[in-house]
XYZ file of C-alpha atoms in Angstrom:
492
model
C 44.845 -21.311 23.679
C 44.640 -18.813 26.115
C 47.463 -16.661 25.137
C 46.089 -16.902 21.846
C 43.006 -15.355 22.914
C 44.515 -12.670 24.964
C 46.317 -11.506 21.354
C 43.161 -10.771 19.410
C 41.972 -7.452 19.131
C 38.329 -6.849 20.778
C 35.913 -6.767 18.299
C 34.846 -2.913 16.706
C 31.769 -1.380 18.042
C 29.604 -2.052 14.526
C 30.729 -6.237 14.504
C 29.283 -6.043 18.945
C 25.960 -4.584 17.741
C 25.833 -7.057 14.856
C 26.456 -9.384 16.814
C 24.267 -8.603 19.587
C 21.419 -8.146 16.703
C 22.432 -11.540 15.688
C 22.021 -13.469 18.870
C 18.612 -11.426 19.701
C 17.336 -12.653 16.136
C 18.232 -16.438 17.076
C 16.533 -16.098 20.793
C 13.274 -14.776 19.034
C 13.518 -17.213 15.759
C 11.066 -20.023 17.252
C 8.279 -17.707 18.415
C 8.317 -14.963 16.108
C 8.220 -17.224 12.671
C 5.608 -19.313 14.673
C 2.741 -16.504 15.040
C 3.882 -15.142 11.571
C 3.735 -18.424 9.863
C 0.192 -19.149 11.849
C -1.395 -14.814 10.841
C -0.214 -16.135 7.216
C -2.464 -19.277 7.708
C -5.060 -17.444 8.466
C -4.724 -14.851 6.502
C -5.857 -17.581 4.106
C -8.612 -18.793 5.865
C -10.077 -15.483 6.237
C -9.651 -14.401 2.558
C -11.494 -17.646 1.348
C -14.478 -16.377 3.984
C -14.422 -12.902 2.842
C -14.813 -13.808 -0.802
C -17.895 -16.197 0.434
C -19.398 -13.708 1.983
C -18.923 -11.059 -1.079
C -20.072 -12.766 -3.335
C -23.247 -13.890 -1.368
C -23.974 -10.320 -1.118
C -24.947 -9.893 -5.172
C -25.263 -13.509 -5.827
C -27.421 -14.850 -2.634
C -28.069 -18.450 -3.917
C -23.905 -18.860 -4.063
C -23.371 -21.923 -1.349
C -26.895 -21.223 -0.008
C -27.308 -25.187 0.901
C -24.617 -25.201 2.971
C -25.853 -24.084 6.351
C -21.853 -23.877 7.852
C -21.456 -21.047 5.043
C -24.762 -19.020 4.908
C -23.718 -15.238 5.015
C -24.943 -14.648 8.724
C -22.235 -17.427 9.458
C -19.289 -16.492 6.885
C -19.270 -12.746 7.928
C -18.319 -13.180 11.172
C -15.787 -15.657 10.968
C -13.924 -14.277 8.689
C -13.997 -11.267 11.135
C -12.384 -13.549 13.377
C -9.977 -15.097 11.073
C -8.982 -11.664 10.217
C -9.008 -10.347 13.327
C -7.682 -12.601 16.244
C -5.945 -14.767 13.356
C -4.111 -12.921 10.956
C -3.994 -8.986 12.561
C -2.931 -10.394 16.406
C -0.729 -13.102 15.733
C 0.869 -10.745 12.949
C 1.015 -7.988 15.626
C 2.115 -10.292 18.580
C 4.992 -11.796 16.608
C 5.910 -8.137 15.618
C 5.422 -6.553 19.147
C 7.768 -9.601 20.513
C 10.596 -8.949 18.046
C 10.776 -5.161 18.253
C 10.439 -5.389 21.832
C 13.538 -7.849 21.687
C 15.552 -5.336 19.756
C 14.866 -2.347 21.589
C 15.644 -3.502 24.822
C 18.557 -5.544 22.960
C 17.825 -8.145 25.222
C 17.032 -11.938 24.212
C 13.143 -13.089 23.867
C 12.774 -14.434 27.508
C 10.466 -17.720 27.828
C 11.824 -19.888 25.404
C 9.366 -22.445 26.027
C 6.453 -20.701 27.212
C 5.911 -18.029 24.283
C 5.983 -20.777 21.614
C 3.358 -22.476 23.934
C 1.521 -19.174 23.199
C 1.272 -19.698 19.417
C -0.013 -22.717 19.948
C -2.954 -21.590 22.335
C -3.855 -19.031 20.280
C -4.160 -20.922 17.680
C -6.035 -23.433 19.261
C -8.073 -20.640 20.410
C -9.038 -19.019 17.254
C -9.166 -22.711 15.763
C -12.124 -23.200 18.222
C -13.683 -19.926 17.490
C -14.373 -19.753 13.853
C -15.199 -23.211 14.322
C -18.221 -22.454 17.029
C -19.301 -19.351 14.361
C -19.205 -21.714 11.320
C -21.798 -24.306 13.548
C -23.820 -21.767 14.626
C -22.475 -20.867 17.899
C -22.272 -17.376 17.537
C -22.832 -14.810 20.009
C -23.980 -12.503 17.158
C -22.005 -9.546 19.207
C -19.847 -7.907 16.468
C -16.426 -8.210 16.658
C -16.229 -10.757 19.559
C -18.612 -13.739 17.939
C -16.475 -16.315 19.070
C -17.929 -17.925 22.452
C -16.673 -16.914 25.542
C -15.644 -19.495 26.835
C -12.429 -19.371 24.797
C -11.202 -15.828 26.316
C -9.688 -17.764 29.131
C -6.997 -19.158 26.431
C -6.653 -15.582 25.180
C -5.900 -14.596 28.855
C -2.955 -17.201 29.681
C -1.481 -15.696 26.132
C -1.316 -12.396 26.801
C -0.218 -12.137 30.297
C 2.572 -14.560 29.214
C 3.272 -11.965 26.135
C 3.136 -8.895 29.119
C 5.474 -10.438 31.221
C 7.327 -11.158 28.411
C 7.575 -7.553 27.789
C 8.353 -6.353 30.993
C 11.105 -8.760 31.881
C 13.199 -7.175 28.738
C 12.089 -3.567 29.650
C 13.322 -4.389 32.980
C 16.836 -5.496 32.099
C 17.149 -3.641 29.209
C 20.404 -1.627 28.386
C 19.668 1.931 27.422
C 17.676 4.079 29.598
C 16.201 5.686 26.791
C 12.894 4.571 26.150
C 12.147 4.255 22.266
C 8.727 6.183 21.260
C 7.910 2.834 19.848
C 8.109 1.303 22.893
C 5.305 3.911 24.277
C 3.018 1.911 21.845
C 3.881 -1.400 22.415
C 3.358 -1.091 26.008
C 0.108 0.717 25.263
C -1.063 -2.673 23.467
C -0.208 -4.771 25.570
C -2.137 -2.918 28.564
C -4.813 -1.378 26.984
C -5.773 -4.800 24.850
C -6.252 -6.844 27.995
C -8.297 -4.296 29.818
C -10.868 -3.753 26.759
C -11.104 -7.459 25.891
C -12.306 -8.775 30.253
C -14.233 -5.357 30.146
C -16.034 -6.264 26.938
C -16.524 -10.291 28.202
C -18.172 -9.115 31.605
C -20.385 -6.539 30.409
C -21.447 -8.055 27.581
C -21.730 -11.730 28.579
C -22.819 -11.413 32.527
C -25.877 -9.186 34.129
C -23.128 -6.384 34.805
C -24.532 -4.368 32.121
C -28.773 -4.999 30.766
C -30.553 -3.319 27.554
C -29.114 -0.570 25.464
C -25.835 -0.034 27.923
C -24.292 -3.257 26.374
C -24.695 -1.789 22.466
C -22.643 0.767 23.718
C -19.810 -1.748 25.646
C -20.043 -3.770 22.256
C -19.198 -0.578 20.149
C -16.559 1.027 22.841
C -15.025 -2.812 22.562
C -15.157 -2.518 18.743
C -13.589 0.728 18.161
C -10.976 0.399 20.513
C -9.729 -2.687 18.887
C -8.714 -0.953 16.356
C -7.691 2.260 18.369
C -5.564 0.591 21.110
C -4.628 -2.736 20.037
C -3.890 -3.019 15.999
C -3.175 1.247 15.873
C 0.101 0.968 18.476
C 1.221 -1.617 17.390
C 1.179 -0.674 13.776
C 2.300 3.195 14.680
C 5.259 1.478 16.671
C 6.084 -0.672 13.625
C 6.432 2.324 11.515
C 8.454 4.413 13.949
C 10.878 1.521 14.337
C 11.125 0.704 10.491
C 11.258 4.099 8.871
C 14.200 5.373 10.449
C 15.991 1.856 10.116
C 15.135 1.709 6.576
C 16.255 4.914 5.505
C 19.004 5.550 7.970
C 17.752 8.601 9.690
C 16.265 9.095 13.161
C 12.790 10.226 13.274
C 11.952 14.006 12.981
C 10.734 14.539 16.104
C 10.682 12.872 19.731
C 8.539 15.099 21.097
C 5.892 15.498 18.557
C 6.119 11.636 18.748
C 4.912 11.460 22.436
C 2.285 13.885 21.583
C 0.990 11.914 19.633
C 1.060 8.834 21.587
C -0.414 10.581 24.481
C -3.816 12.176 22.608
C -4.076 8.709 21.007
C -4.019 7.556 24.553
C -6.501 10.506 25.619
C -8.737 10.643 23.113
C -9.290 7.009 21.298
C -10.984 6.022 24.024
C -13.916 8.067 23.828
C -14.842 7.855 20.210
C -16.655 4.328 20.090
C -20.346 5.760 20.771
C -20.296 7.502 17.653
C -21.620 4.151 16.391
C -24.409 4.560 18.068
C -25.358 8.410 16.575
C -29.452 8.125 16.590
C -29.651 4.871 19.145
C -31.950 4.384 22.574
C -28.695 6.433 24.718
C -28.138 9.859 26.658
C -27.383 12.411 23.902
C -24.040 13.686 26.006
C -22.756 9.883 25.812
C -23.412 10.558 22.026
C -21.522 13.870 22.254
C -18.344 12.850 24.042
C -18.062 10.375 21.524
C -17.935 12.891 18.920
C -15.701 15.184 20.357
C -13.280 12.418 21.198
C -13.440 11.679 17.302
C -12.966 14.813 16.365
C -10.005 15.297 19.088
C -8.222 12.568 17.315
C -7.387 14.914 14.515
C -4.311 16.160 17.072
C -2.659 12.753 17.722
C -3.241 11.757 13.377
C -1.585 15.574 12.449
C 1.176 14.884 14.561
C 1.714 11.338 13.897
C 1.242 12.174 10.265
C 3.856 15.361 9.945
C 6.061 13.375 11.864
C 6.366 10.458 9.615
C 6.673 13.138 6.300
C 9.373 15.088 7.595
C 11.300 11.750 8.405
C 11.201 10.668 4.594
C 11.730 13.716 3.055
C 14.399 13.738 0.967
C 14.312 9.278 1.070
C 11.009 8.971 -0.936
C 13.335 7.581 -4.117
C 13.905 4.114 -1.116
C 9.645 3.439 -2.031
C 11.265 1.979 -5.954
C 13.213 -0.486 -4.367
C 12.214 -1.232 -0.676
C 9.607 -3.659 -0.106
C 9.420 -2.981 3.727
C 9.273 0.973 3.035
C 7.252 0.723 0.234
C 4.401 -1.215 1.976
C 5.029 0.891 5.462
C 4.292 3.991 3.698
C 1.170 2.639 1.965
C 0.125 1.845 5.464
C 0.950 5.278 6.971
C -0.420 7.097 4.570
C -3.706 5.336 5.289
C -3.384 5.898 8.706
C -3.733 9.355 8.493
C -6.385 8.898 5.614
C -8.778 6.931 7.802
C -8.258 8.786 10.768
C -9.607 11.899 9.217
C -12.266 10.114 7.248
C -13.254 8.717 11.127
C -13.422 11.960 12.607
C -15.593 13.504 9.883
C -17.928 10.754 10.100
C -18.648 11.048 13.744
C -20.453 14.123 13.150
C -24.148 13.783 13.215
C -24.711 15.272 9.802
C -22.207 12.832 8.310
C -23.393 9.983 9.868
C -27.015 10.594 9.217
C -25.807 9.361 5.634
C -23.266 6.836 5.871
C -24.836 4.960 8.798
C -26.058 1.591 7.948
C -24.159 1.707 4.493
C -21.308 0.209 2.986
C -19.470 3.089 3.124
C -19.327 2.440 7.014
C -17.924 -0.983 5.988
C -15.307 0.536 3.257
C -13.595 3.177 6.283
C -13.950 0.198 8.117
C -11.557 -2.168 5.431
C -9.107 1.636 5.382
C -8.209 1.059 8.966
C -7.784 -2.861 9.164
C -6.348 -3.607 6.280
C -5.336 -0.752 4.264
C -2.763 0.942 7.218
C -2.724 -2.319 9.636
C -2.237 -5.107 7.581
C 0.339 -3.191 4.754
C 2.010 -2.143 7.713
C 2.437 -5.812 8.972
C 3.332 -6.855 5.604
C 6.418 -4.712 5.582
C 7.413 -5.616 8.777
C 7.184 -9.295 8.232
C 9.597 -8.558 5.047
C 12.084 -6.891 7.519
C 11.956 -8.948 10.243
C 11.284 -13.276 8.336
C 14.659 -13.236 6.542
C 16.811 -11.909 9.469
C 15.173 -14.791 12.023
C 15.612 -17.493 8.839
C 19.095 -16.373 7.552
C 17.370 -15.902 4.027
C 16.429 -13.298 2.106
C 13.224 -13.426 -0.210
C 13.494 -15.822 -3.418
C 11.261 -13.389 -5.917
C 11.240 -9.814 -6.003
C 8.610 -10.347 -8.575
C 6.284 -12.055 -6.120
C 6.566 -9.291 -4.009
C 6.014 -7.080 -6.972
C 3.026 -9.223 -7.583
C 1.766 -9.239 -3.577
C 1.924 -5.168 -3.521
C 0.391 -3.987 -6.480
C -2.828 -6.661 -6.247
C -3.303 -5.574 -2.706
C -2.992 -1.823 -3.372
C -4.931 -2.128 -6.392
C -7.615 -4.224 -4.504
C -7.853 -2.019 -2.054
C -8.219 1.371 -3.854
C -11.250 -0.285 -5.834
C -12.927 -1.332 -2.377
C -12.737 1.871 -0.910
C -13.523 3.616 -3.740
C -16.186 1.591 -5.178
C -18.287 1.025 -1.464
C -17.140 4.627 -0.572
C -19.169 5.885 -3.428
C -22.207 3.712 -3.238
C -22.988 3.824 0.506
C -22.847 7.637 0.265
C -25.523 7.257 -2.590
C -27.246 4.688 -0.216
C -27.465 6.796 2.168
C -28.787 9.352 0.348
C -31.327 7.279 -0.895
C -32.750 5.759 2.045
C -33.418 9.165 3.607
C -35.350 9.444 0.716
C -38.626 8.216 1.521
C -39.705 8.344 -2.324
C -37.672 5.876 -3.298
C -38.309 2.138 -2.820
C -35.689 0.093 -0.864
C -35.885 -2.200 -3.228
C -34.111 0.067 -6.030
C -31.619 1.137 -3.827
C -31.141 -2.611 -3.205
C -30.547 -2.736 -6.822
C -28.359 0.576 -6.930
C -25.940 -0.916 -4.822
C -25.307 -4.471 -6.735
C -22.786 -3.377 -9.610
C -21.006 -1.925 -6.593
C -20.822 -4.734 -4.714
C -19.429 -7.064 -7.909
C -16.368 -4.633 -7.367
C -15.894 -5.273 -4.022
C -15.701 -9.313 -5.008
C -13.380 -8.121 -8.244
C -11.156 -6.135 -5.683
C -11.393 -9.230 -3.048
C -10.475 -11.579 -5.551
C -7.186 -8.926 -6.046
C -6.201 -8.937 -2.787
C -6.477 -12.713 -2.270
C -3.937 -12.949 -5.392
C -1.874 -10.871 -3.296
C -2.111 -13.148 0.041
C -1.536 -16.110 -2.204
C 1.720 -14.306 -3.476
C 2.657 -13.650 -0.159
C 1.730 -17.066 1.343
C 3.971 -18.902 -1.715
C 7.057 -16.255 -0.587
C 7.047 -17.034 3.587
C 6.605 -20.668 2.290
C 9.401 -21.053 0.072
C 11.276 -18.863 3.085
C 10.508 -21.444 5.438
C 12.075 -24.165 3.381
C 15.159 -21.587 2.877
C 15.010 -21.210 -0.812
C 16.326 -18.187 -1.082
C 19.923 -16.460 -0.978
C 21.954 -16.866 2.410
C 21.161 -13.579 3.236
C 23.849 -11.889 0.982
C 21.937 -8.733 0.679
C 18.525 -7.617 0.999
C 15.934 -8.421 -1.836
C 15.079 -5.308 -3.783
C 12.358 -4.464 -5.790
C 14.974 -3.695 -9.096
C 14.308 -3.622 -12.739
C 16.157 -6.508 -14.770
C 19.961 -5.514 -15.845
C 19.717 -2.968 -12.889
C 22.638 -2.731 -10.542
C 21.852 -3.341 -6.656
C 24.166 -0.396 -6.244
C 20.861 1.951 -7.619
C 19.385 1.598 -4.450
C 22.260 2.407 -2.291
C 21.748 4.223 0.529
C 18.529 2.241 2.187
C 19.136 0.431 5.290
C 16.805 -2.314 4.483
């Protein structure tokens, strides 16, 4: 036997790095399809909640005997569904697996990271549970009781030194600009969420100074936990996808580093007219309007990568919802910095337009983004590709659609709002009344994307029980009678 192995020929450079990518797939399989499996559960969950809530918005007797689903109860669990359900455990599982592959070093922790998934959902389990009874703390964006952060805690410092002990051993001493992000999560998540719990639960912080903790918490969840990971997502799958290297390293830090700079700041823009010092206003402002440098970097560094691949959209579901996502990205990021500025906000304050930017950010760049990635990453941890490219066909268009009529349609009408409540000729109640027909389209376009997350539930369900193809080939978006060899040239 052991002459015989002496005789064969090492392996070529392309089968070690399959087979490296192979083994690094299998040592994240458990834990990675475990928080995508649970942000697809409650992607559910917060869907049904969202389309409660919309429709109790024009329709207010809809449900109104049930005291677990009045609106002041619905809203903010879905919020938390959405939030520390579907967008974390779909970012964790993400962040886990790219950090995995860029390190090219196994998931560490086989036993304690699953334990994570579990926690967490435990932990968010609990939490829209407490909102649903009434147990609120009626602090947006962090409703669910305190007492549950503890649980978040354990998770993440297991998911840190998760990250670190690949970084540590890992083989190149390049470091990946996607890694810049990930690391920036994982960091900057931790310090905002204790921050947020002591100075908004404890006496550290009395009257008008915990509004603004409660909007610098807000903001940055979305600046420096769901934006890194989702910029490092699209970094990493771009280039893979398409088989080039990104445009530019440099223009890639400088972004990362102005995000870092100047995200921070922009959270007391919220509070444009409130009981606070008008320079705590201003440097919110300015840090808005600063972000324009990281979002025109990140932005013409993403462009020049896929020109000359844009034809890879027709048949790529992981590029084609990607791109969605970094397109909005940018779009949101400018629509942010313009509304920071007093004579914006004056208007769109206290509107639904504040809630449509709000829906850009989240769902429109976050969550397509995390849709693509779990299409790359599912069938390479399962060994099977994707049973229906119609399905997926189905999941984009629904989505996109959806979410081009809620943006558009509460875009419109809480500029109009706006304008009409500054108006003190006009009664509230016909600008109550202005704003209904608008807010049926935001149902019709929630009732859209649910289709979607339905599609997209029934494909990672029929993955789990391996219906599809042994992984011959990836699953492309093609027309019938069309040859796979069309969309040569993707790395998908």
């Amino acid at each position: 036997m052991s002459s015989h192995a002496e005789i064969l020929p090492p392996p070529a450079p392309e089968e070690r790095e399959r087979l490296t990518r192979i083994q690094i797939d299998r040592s994240c399989r458990q834990t990675v399809v475990w928080y995508y499996a649970s942000a697809v559960f409650w992607l559910l969950v917060g869907s049904a909640l969202a389309l409660i809530a919309s429709i109790k918005m024009h329709t207010p007797g809809f449900l109104a005997d049930w005291e677990w689903l009045t609106f002041g109860r619905v809203r903010p669990a879905h919020l938390a569904a959405m939030i520390y359900g579907w967008g974390s455990m779909a970012g964790v599982g993400t962040l886990l697996w790219l950090q995995a592959r860029l390190t090219r070093n196994r998931l560490p922790f086989p036993t304690l990271l699953p334990a994570t998934a579990v926690i967490w959902n435990l932990t968010v389990a609990l939490g829209v549970t407490a909102i649903l009874a009434g147990y609120s703390t009626s602090i947006e964006w962090i409703e669910i009781p305190p007492a549950t952060a503890i649980l978040f805690g354990f998770c993440i410092a297991v998911i840190i030194a998760a990250s670190i002990n690949m970084f540590r051993s890992r083989e190149s001493e390049h470091t990946y600009v996607s890694q810049w992000y990930l690391f920036g999560a994982i960091f900057w998540f931790p310090l905002l969420y204790v921050s947020a719990q002591i100075f908004l639960h404890t006496p550290a912080a009395v009257g008008a100074v915990k509004a603004a903790a409660n909007w610098w918490f807000a903001h940055n969840v979305l600046g420096l936990w769901f934006t890194p990971i989702g910029l490092a997502t699209v970094y990493y799958l771009i280039p893979k996808v398409i088989g080039r290297p990104v445009h530019s390293y440099h223009l890639s830090l400088l972004g990362f580093w102005t995000l870092a700079i100047f995200y921070n700041w922009a959270g007391t823009h919220h509070l444009i007219g409130g009981p606070l010092p008008a320079w705590l206003i201003t440097v919110g402002i300015v840090g808005s309007v600063m972000m324009f440098v990281p979002v025109v970097t990140v932005a013409v560094n993403h462009h020049m990568t896929m020109v000359g691949n844009f034809h890879h959209l027709k048949h790529s579901p992981t590029l084609r919802f990607v791109v969605y996502g970094a397109m909005c990205y940018t779009a949101v990021s400018f629509q942010g910095s313009l509304q920071s500025l007093r004579s914006v906000n004056e208007i769109s304050h206290f509107t639904h337009y504040t809630i449509a930017h709000a829906h850009l950010g989240v769902y429109a760049f976050f969550t397509m983004v995390m849709f693509g990635a779990i299409y790359y990453v599912a069938p390479r941890l399962l060994n099977t590709e994707w049973h229906s490219a119609g399905w997926i066909r189905v999941h984009f268009w629904t989505t996109a659609a959806g979410m081009a009529i809620y943006w558009l349609g509460l875009t419109w009408a809480g500029w109009e709002q706006g304008r009409m409540m500054n108006d003190p000729r006009i009664p509230f109640l016909e600008i109550v009344k202005f704003t209904v027909p608008w807010l049926w389209s935001r149902s019709a376009a929630g009732v859209l994307m649910t289709i979607g997350h339905l599609a997209f539930a029934w494909l990672f369900w029929n993955m789990l029980r391996q219906r599809g193809a042994y992984l011959p080939g990836p699953t492309l978006l093609l027309r019938k009678g069309e040859p796979a060899a069309a969309a040569a040239g993707g790395g998908e």
